[in-house]
Coordinates of C-alpha atoms in Angstrom, one line a residue:
M689 CA 4.2 -11.9 7.9
K690 CA 4.1 -8.5 7.2
N691 CA 0.6 -6.7 7.5
Y692 CA -0.3 -4.5 4.2
R693 CA 1.0 -1.0 6.5
E694 CA 4.4 -2.8 6.8
K695 CA 4.9 -3.7 3.4
L696 CA 3.8 -0.2 2.0
R697 CA 6.7 1.4 4.0
D698 CA 9.3 -1.5 2.8
L699 CA 8.5 -0.7 -0.8
R700 CA 9.0 2.9 -0.7
E701 CA 11.9 2.6 1.2
D702 CA 13.4 0.4 -1.4
R703 CA 12.3 2.6 -3.7
D704 CA 13.7 5.8 -2.0
V705 CA 10.3 7.2 -2.3
K706 CA 9.5 10.3 0.1
Q707 CA 5.8 10.0 1.5
S708 CA 5.1 13.4 0.3
T709 CA 5.9 11.8 -3.2
L710 CA 3.0 9.3 -2.7
A711 CA 0.7 11.7 -0.9
V712 CA 0.7 13.7 -4.2
L713 CA 0.3 10.4 -6.1
L714 CA -2.8 9.6 -4.3
D715 CA -4.3 13.5 -3.6
T716 CA -3.8 13.6 -0.2
T717 CA -1.4 15.0 2.2
Q718 CA 2.2 13.3 3.9
S719 CA 0.9 13.9 7.1
N720 CA -2.5 11.2 5.7
Y721 CA -0.2 9.2 4.0
S722 CA 1.9 9.0 6.9
K723 CA -1.1 7.4 9.0
Y724 CA -1.8 4.8 6.5
E725 CA 2.1 3.0 7.5
L726 CA 1.4 4.0 10.6
G727 CA -2.3 2.3 10.7
R728 CA -3.7 5.1 12.3
S729 CA -6.0 5.2 9.0
R730 CA -7.6 3.2 6.3
L731 CA -6.5 2.9 3.1
S732 CA -9.0 3.0 0.5
I733 CA -9.7 0.4 -2.5
E734 CA -8.5 3.4 -5.3
D735 CA -5.7 4.5 -3.3
L736 CA -4.8 0.8 -2.5
K737 CA -4.8 0.3 -6.3
T738 CA -3.0 3.6 -7.8
L739 CA 0.1 2.2 -5.4
C740 CA -0.3 -1.4 -6.7
E741 CA -0.2 -0.3 -9.7
F742 CA 2.6 2.5 -8.9
Y743 CA 4.9 -0.2 -7.2
N744 CA 4.0 -3.0 -10.0
V745 CA 2.6 -5.4 -7.4
S746 CA -0.7 -6.9 -6.5
A747 CA -3.1 -6.0 -3.9
D748 CA -3.0 -10.1 -2.7
Y749 CA 1.0 -9.0 -2.4
L750 CA -0.3 -6.2 0.0
M751 CA -2.7 -7.5 1.6
G752 CA -0.7 -11.0 2.6
L753 CA -3.0 -13.1 0.8
P754 CA -1.4 -16.6 -0.7
D755 CA -0.3 -16.9 -4.2
G756 CA -2.5 -19.0 -5.9
M757 CA -5.1 -18.4 -4.2
P758 CA -8.4 -19.9 -5.3
Y759 CA -11.5 -17.7 -6.7
P760 CA -15.2 -18.7 -6.2
K761 CA -17.0 -20.0 -8.7
D762 CA -19.9 -18.6 -10.0

C-alpha cells in the first residue's frame, strides 16, 4: 500500500502539475513542497485539506484509510 507521500507524487505526476505550482497553492517554496513528497517534512492539516480540494480526493484516500471506515458514535 502506498503512503501519503507516494500518493501525493502520483497525483501530481498523473495531472502533469509541477511542484512549484503546488508550492504557490500552499504558500511555500518548491523546495519545501519537495520535502513533503520525500518525507523530510510533515504536511499540515491545512495543507492536506488544500491538496485534497485541489485534487478532488478525500483525506482518507491520501492517508490510506479504508473506504467506509466507521465513525465513532457520540
